[in-house]
Short mmCIF file of C-alpha atoms and ligand atoms in Angstrom, two decimals:
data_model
loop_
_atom_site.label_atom_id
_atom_site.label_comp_id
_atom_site.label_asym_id
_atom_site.label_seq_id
_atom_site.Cartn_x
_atom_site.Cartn_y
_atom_site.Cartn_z
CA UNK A 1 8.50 21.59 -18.66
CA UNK A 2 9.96 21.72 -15.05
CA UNK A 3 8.45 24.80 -14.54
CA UNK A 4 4.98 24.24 -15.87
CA UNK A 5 5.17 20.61 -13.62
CA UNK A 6 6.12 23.14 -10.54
CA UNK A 7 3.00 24.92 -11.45
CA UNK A 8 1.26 21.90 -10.50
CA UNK A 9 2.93 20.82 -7.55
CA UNK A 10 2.45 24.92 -6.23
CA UNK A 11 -1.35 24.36 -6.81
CA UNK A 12 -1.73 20.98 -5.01
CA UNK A 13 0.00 22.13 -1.88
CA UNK A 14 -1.98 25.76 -1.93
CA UNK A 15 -5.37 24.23 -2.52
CA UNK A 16 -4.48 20.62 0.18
CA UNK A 17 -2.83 22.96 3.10
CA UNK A 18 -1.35 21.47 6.02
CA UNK A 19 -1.25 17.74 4.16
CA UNK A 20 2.38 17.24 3.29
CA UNK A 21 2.11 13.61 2.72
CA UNK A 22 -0.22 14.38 0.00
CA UNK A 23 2.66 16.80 -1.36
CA UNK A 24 5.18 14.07 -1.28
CA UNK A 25 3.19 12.08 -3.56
CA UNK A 26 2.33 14.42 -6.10
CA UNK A 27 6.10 15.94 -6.14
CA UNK A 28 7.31 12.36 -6.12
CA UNK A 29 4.82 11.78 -9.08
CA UNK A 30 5.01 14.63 -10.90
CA UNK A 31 8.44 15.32 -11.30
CA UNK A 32 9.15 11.69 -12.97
CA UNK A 33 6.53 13.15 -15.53
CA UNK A 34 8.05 15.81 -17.16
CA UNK A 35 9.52 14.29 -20.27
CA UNK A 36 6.05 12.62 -20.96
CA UNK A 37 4.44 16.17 -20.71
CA UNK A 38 7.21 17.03 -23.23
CA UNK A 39 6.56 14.54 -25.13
CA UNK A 40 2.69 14.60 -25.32
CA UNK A 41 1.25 18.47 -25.49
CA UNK A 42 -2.22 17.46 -25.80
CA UNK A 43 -2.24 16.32 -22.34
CA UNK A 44 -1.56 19.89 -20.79
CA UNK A 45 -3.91 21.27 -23.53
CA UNK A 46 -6.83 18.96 -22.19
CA UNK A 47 -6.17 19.68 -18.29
CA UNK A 48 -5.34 16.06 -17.29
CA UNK A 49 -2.89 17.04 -14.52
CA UNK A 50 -4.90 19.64 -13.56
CA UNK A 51 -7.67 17.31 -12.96
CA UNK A 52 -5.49 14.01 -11.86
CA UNK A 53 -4.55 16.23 -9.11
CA UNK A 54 -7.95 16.96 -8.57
CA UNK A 55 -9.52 14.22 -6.20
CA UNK A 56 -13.50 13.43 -8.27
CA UNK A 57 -15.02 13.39 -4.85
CA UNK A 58 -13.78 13.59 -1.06
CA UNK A 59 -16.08 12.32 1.95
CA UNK A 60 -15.74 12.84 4.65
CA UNK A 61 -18.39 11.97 7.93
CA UNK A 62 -19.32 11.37 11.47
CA UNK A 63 -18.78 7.96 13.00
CA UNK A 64 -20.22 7.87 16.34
CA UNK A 65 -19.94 4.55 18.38
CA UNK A 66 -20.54 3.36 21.83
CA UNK A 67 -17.18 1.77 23.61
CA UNK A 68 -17.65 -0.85 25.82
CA UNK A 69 -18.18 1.46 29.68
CA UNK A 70 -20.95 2.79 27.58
CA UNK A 71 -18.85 6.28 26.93
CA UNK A 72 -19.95 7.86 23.50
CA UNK A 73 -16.97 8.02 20.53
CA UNK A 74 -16.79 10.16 18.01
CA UNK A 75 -14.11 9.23 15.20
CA UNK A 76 -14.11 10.71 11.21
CA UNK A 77 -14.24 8.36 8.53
CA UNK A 78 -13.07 9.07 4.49
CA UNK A 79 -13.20 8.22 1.93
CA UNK A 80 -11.53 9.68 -1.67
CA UNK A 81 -12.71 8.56 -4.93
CA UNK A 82 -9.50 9.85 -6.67
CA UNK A 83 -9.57 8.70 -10.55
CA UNK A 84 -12.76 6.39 -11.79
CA UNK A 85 -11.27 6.32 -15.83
CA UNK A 86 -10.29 2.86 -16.13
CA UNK A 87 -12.50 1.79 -13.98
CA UNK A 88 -14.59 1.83 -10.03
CA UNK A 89 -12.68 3.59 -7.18
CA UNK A 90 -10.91 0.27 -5.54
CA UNK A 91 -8.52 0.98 -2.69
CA UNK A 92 -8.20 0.29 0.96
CA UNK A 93 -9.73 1.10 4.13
CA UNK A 94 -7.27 2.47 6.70
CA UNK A 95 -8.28 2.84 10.67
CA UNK A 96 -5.34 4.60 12.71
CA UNK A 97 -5.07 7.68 14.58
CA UNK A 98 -2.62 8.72 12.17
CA UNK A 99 -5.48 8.69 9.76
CA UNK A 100 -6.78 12.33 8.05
CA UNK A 101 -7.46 13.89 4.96
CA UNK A 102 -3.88 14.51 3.72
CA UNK A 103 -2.95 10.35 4.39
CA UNK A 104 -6.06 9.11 2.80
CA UNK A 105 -5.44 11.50 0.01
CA UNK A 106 -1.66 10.35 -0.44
CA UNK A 107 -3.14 6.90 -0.31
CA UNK A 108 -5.68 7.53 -2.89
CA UNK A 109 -3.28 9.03 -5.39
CA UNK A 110 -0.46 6.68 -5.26
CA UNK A 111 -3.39 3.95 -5.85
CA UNK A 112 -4.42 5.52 -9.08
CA UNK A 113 -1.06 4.38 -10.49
CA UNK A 114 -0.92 1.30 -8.65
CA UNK A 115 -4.04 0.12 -10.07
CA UNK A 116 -3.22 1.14 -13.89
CA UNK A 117 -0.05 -0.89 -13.33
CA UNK A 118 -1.75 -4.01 -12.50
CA UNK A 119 -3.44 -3.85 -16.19
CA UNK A 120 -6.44 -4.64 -14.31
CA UNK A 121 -10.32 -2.79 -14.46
CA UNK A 122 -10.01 -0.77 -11.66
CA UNK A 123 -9.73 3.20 -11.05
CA UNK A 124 -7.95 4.74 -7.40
CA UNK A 125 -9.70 5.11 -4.14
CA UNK A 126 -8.62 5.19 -0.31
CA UNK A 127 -10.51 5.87 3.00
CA UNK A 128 -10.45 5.11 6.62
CA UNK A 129 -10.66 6.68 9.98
CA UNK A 130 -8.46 7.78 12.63
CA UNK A 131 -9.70 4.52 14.57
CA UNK A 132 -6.65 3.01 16.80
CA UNK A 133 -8.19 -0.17 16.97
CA UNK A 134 -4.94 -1.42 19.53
CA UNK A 135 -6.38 -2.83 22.80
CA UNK A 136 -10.59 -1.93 21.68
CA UNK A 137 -12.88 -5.57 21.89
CA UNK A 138 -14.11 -7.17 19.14
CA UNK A 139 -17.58 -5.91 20.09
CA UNK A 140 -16.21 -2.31 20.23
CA UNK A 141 -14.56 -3.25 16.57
CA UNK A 142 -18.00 -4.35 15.65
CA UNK A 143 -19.95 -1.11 16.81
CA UNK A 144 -17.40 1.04 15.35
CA UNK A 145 -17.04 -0.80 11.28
CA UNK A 146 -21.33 -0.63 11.64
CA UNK A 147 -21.35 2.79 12.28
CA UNK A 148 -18.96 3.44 9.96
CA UNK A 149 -20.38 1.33 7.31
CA UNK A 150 -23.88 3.15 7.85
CA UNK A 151 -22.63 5.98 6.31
CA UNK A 152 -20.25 4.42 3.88
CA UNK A 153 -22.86 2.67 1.99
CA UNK A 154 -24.34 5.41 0.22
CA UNK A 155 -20.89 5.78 -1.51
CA UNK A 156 -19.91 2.55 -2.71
CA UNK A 157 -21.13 -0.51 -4.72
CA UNK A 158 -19.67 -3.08 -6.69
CA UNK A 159 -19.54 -1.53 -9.45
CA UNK A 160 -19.15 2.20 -8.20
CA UNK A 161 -16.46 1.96 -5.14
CA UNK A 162 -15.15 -1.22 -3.55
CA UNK A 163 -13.10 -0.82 -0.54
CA UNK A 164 -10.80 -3.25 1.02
CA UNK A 165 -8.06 -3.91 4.49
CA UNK A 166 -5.34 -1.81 4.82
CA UNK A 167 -3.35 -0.83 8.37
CA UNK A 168 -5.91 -1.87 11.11
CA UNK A 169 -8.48 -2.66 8.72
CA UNK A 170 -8.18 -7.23 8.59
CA UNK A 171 -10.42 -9.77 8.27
CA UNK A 172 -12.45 -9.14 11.37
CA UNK A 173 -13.00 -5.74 10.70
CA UNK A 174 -14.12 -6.64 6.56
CA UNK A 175 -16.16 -9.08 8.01
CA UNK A 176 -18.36 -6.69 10.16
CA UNK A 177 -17.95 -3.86 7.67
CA UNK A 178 -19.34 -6.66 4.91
CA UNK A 179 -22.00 -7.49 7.28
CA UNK A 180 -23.39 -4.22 7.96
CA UNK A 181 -23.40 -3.75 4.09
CA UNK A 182 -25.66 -6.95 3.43
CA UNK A 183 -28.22 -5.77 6.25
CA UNK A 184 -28.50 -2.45 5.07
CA UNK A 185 -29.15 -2.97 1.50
CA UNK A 186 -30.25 -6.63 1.57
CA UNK A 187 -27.73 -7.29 -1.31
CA UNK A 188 -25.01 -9.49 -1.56
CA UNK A 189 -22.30 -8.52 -3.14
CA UNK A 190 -18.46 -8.20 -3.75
CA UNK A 191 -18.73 -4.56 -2.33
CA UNK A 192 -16.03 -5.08 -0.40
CA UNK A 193 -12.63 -7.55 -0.68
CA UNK A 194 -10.28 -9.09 1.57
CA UNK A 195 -12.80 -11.03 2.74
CA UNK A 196 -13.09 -14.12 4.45
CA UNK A 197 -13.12 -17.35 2.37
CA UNK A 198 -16.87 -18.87 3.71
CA UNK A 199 -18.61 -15.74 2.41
CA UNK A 200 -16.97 -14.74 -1.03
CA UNK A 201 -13.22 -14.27 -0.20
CA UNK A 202 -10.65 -15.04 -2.50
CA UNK A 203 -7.89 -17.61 -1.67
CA UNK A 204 -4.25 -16.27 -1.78
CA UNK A 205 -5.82 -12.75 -0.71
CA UNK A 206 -4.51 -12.67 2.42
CA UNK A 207 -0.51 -13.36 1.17
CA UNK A 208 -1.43 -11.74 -2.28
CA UNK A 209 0.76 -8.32 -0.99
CA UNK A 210 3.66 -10.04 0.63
CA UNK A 211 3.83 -12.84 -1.94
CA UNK A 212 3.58 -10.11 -5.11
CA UNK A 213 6.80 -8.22 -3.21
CA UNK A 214 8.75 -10.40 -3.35
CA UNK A 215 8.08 -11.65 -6.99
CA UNK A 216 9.04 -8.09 -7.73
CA UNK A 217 12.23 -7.83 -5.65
CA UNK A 218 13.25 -11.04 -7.49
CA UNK A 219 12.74 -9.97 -11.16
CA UNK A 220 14.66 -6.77 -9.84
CA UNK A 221 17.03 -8.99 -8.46
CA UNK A 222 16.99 -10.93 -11.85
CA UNK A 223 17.91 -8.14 -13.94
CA UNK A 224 21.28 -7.67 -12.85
CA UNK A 225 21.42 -11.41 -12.85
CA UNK A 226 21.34 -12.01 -8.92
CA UNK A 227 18.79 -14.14 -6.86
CA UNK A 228 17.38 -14.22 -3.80
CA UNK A 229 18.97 -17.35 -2.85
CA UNK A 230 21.18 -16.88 0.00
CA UNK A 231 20.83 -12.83 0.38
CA UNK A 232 19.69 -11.82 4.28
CA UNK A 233 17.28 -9.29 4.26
CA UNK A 234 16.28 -6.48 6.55
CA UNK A 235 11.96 -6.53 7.20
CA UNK A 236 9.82 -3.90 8.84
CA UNK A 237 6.58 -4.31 10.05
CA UNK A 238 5.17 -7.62 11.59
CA UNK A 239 1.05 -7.11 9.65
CA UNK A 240 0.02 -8.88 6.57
CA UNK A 241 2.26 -7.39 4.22
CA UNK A 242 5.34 -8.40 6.58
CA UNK A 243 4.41 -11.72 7.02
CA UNK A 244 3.22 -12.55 3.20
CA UNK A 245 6.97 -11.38 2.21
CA UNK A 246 8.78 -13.53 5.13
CA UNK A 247 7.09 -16.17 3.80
CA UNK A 248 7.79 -16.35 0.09
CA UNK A 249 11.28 -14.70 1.13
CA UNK A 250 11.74 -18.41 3.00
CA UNK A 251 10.51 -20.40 0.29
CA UNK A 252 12.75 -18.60 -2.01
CA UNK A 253 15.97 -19.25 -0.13
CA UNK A 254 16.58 -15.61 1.55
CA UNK A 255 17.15 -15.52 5.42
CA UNK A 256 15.50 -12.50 6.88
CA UNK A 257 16.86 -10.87 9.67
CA UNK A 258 14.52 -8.59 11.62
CA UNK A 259 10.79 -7.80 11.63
CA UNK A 260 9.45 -4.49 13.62
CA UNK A 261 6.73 -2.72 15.44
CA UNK A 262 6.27 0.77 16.45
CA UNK A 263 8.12 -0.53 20.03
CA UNK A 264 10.91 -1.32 18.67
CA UNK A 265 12.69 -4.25 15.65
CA UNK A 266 14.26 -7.44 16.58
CA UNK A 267 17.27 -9.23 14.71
CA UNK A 268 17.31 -12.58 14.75
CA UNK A 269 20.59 -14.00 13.87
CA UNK A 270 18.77 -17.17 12.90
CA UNK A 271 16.48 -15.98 10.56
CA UNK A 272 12.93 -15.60 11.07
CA UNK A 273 11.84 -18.66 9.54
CA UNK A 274 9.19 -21.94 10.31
CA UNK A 275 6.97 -21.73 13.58
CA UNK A 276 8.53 -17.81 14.39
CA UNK A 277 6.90 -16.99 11.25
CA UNK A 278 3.86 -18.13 12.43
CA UNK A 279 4.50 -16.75 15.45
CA UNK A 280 4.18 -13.29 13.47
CA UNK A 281 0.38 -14.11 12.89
CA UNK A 282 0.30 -14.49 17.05
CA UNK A 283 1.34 -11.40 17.83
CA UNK A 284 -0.95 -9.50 15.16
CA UNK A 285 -3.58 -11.11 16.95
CA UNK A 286 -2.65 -10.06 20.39
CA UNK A 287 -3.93 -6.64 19.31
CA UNK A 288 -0.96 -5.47 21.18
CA UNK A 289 0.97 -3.56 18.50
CA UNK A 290 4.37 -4.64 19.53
CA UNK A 291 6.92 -7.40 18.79
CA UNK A 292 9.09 -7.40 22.02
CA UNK A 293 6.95 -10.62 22.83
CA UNK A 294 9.20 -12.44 19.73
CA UNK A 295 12.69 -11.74 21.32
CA UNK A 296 11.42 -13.30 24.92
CA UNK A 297 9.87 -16.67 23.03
CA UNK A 298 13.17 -17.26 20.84
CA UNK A 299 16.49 -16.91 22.40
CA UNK A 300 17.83 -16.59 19.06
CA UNK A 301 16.32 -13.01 18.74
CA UNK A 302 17.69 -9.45 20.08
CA UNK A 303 14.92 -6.86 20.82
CA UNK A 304 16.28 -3.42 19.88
CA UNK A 305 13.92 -1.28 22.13
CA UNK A 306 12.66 2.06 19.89
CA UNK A 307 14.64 1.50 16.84
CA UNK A 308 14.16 0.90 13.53
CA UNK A 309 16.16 -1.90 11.54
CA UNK A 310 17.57 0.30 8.78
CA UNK A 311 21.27 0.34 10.69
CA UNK A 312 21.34 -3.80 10.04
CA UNK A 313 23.96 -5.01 7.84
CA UNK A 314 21.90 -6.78 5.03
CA UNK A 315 21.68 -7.34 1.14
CA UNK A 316 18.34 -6.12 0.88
CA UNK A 317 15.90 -4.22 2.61
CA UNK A 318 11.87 -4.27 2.48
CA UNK A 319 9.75 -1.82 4.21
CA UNK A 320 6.29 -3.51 5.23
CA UNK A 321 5.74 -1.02 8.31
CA UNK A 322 4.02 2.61 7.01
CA UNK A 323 4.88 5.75 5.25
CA UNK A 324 7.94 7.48 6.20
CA UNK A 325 9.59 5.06 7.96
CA UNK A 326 13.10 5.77 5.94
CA UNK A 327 14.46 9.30 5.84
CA UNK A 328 17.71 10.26 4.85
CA UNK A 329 19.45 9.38 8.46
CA UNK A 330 18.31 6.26 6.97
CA UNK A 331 19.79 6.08 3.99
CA UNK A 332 23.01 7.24 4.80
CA UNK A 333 23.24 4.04 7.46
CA UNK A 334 22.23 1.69 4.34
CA UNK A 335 24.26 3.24 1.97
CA UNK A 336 27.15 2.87 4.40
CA UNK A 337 26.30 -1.00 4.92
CA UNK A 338 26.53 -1.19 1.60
CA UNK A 339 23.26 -1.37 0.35
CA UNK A 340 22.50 -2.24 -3.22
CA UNK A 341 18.56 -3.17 -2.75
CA UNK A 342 15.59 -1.21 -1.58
CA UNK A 343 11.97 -3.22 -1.92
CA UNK A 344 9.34 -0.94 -0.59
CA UNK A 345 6.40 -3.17 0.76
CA UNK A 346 4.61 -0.38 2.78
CA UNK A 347 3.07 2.66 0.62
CA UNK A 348 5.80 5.56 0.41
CA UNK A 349 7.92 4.13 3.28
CA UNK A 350 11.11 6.89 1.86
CA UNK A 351 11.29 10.43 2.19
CA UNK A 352 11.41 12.18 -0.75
CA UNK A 353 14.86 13.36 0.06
CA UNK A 354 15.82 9.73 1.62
CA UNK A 355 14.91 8.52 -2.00
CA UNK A 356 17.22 11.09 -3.70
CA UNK A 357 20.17 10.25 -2.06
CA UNK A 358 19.50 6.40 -2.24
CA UNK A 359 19.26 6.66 -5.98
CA UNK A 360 22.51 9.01 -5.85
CA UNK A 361 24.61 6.21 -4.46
CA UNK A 362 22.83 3.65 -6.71
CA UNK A 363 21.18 1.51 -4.63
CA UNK A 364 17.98 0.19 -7.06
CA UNK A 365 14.41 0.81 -5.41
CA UNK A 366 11.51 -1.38 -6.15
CA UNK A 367 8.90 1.31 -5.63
CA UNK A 368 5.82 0.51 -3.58
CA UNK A 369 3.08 1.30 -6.43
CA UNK A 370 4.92 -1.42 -8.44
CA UNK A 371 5.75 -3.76 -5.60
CA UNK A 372 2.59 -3.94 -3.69
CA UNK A 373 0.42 -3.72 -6.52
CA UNK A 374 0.04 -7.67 -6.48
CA UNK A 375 -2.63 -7.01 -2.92
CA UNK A 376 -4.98 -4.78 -5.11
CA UNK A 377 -4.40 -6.99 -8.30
CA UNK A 378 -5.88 -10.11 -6.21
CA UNK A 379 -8.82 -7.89 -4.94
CA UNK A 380 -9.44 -7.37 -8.55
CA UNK A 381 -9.10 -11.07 -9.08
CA UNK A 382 -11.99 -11.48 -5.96
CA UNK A 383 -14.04 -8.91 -7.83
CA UNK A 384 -14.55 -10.90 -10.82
CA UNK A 385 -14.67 -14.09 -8.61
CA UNK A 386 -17.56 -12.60 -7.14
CA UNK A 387 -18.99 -10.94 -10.12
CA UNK A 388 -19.18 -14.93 -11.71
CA UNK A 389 -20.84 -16.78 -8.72
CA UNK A 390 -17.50 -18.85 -9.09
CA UNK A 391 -14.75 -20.17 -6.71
CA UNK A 392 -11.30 -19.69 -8.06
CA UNK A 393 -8.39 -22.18 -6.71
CA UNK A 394 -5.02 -20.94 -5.17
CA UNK A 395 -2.83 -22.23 -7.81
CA UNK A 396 -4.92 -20.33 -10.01
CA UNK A 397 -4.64 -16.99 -8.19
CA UNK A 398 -0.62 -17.18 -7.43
CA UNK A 399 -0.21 -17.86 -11.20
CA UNK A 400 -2.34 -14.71 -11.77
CA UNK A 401 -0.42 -12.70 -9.44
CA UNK A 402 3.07 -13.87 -10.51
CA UNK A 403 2.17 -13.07 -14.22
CA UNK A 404 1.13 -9.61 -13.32
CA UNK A 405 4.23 -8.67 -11.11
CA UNK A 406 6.40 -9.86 -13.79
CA UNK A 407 4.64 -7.63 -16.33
CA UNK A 408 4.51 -4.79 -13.64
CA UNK A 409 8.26 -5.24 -13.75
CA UNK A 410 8.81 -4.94 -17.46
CA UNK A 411 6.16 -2.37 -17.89
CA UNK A 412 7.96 0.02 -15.12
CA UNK A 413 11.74 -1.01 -16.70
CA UNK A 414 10.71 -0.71 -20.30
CA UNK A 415 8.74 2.99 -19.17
CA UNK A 416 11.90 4.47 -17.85
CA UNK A 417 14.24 3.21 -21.00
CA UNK A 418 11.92 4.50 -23.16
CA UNK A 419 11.26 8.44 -21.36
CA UNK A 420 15.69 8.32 -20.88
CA UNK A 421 15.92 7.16 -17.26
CA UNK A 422 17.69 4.04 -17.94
CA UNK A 423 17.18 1.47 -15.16
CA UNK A 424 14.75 3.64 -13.07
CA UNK A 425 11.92 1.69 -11.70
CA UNK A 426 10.23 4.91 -9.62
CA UNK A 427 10.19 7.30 -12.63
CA UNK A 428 9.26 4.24 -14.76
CA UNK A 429 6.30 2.81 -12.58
CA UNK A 430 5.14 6.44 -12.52
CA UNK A 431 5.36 6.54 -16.23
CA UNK A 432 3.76 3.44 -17.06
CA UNK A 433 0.60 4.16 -14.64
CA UNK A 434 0.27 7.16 -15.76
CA UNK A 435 0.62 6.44 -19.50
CA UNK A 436 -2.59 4.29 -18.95
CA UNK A 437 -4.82 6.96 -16.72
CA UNK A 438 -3.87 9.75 -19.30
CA UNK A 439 -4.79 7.60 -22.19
CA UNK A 440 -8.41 6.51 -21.08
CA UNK A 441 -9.05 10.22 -19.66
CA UNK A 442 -8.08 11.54 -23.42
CA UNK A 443 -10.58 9.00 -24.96
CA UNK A 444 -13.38 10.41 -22.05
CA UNK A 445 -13.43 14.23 -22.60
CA UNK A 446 -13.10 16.69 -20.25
CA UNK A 447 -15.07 15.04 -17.04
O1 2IT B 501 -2.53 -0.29 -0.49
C1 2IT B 501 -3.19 -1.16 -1.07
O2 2IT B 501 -3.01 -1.44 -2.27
C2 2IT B 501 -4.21 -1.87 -0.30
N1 2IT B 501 -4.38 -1.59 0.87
C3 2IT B 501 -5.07 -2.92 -0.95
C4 2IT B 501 -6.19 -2.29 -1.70
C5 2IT B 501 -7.22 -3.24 -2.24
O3 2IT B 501 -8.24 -2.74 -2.72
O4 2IT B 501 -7.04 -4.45 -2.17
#
């Protein structure tokens, strides 16, 4: 079965050249499959890797846009409809230069599995541009999410394609993209989520991610009967994601030590805790990109000028920043600290290779399809809020979202018992979202 899963893997990278983050993905994925492929021939007989590796449509289009000296941009905007079987495309909108097919297409795969894990109605999608918003006015923002959104239209609906925020893509931007959508089509609908809560936005969106993190890391936690009480914990990233898990990381009695930005990560000895985590939303809103700004206002903090906080001393450590931001340099400073605990808030933050020899000296990794799957779950939520005409309350959402990262937890553990990985929560969150995909493409025919 290895050999028939390399197969796979071979065609991927020959057919996606030059788009190794794609290849990560689908060797990360694929590999964790094997013994279900053993274990279920009629899947290979019926093609459904070769056509889960098989995006079901890739756009890709011109976004022209006029900046603000009256200079004429030209950007490309995506957008991958990966997997519709259980049910529309639903996945973020991404806008950094980083942004190109082989991203959007890593994106759009690991959100297939993501979804299915969340038990929820909603099939994998991903998109974006290779926008940098960083230092562009809002009426530059604005010119470039119309534009975008005037081609985007013809490839979504609410109950075809809903997009959503992801890097670079916030409130602001959902707003104008949402905007643009009305005007065009003279509908309103829940075409899009993460929006704001006058005009159809769900409450608890905006923390859903952070929040569903670090339910996960505690039921991880849990299992080897340990709590987040008391344990300091290394953060990346300073966005949403970041700030959703410093919160609930607070409230449940963990002291978190740093928070980072491509400039650089700051360790505050203090914690990052009360007005500094507010402080977090500041800087996001500086449009800046950097969190130097959070050493100078609290004399508590260090600024550690182009590193990354992975050589900290801490019980746990979540990723909120990108992909790739842990390689194996990495891991061999957090297995030497002593690291028991990887959370991974960002999608695919670890190297392939930086995941191997994490798991090698047993440190237990919440994996970022099961951990941040509590974002999407609440867009879902927002769908049907939408879908009703209805309002739905916060305490209503977060006991939603706990619920589901509870049973994303069991689903993942209970996946890799069964398949003979013991206590694996990447080969079993792989299992278990693929278990569901498989099944309702089976029950579909060949399509
Ligand atoms: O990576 C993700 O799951 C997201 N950016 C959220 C996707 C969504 O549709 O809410």
């Amino acid at each position: 079965m290895a050999k028939l899963v390399e197969q796979y893997i071979d065609i991927a990278k020959k057919r996606n050249p030059g788009e190794p983050e794609f290849h990560q993905t689908i060797e990360e994925v694929l590999t964790s499959l094997e013994p279900v492929l053993e274990a279920n021939p009629q899947y290979v007989e019926a093609g459904l890797l070769d056509r889960l590796i098989e995006p079901e449509r890739m756009i890709t289009f011109r976004v022209p846009w006029v900046d603000d000296e009256g200079k004429v941009q030209v950007n490309r905007g995506f957008r991958v409809q990966f997997n519709s079987a259980i049910g529309p495309y639903k996945g973020g909108l991404r806008f950094a230069p980083s942004v190109y097919s082989g991203v959007v297409k890593f994106l759009g795969f690991e959100q297939i599995f993501k979804n299915a894990l969340t038990g929820l109605p909603i099939g994998g999608g991903k998109g974006g541009a290779d926008f940098d918003p960083t230092g562009k006015s809002d009426a530059e923002v604005m010119r470039f999410c119309q534009s975008f959104m005037t081609e985007l239209y013809k490839h979504i609906g609410p109950d075809t394609d809903i997009p959503a925020g992801d890097l670079g893509v916030g409130a602001r931007e959902i707003g104008y993209l949402f905007g643009q959508y009305k005007r065009i089509l003279d509908q309103y609908s829940g075409v899009l989520t993460g929006k704001g809560i006058p005009y159809g936005g769900l409450q608890g969106r905006t923390e859903a991610t952070g929040f569903g993190i670090v339910f996960f890391t505690r039921e991880m936690l849990a299992h080897f009967g340990e709590s987040l009480e008391g344990k300091s914990v290394a953060v990346s990233g300073f966005g949403n994601v970041a700030w959703g898990t410093v919160t609930k990381l607070n409230e449940l009695g963990a002291k978190v030590v740093t928070i980072s930005g491509p400039d650089g990560y700051v360790y505050d000895e203090d914690g990052v805790s009360g007005e500094k985590i507010d402080f977090m939303l500041k800087l996001r809103a500086s449009g800046e990109n950097i969190v130097e700004p959070y050493a100078e206002q609290f004399k508590s903090a260090k600024f550690f000028k182009g590193e990354k906080p992975w050589g900290v001393k801490a019980d746990l450590y979540i990723p909120c920043a990108t992909q790739n931001e842990i390689h194996i340099e990495d891991a061999k400073k957090m297995v030497e600290n002593g690291c028991k605990y990887l959370c991974e808030g960002a999608n695919m933050p670890t190297t392939n290779d930086a995941l191997e020899y994490l798991q090698k000296h047993n440190v237990i990794i919440g994996p970022s399809k099961a951990a941040n799957a509590g974002g999407v779950a609440c867009s879902c939520i927002e769908m049907g809020q939408n879908a009703g005409h209805t309002v739905f309350t916060p305490t209503q959402v977060y006991e939603q979202l706990e619920q589901i990262m509870i049973n994303i937890h069991k689903q993942a553990a209970a996946a890799s018992a069964k398949y003979g990985y013991g206590y694996d929560l990447v080969k079993g969150a792989n299992i278990a979202g693929f278990l569901r995909v498989a099944e309702a493409m089976m029950a579909q025919g060949i399509v």
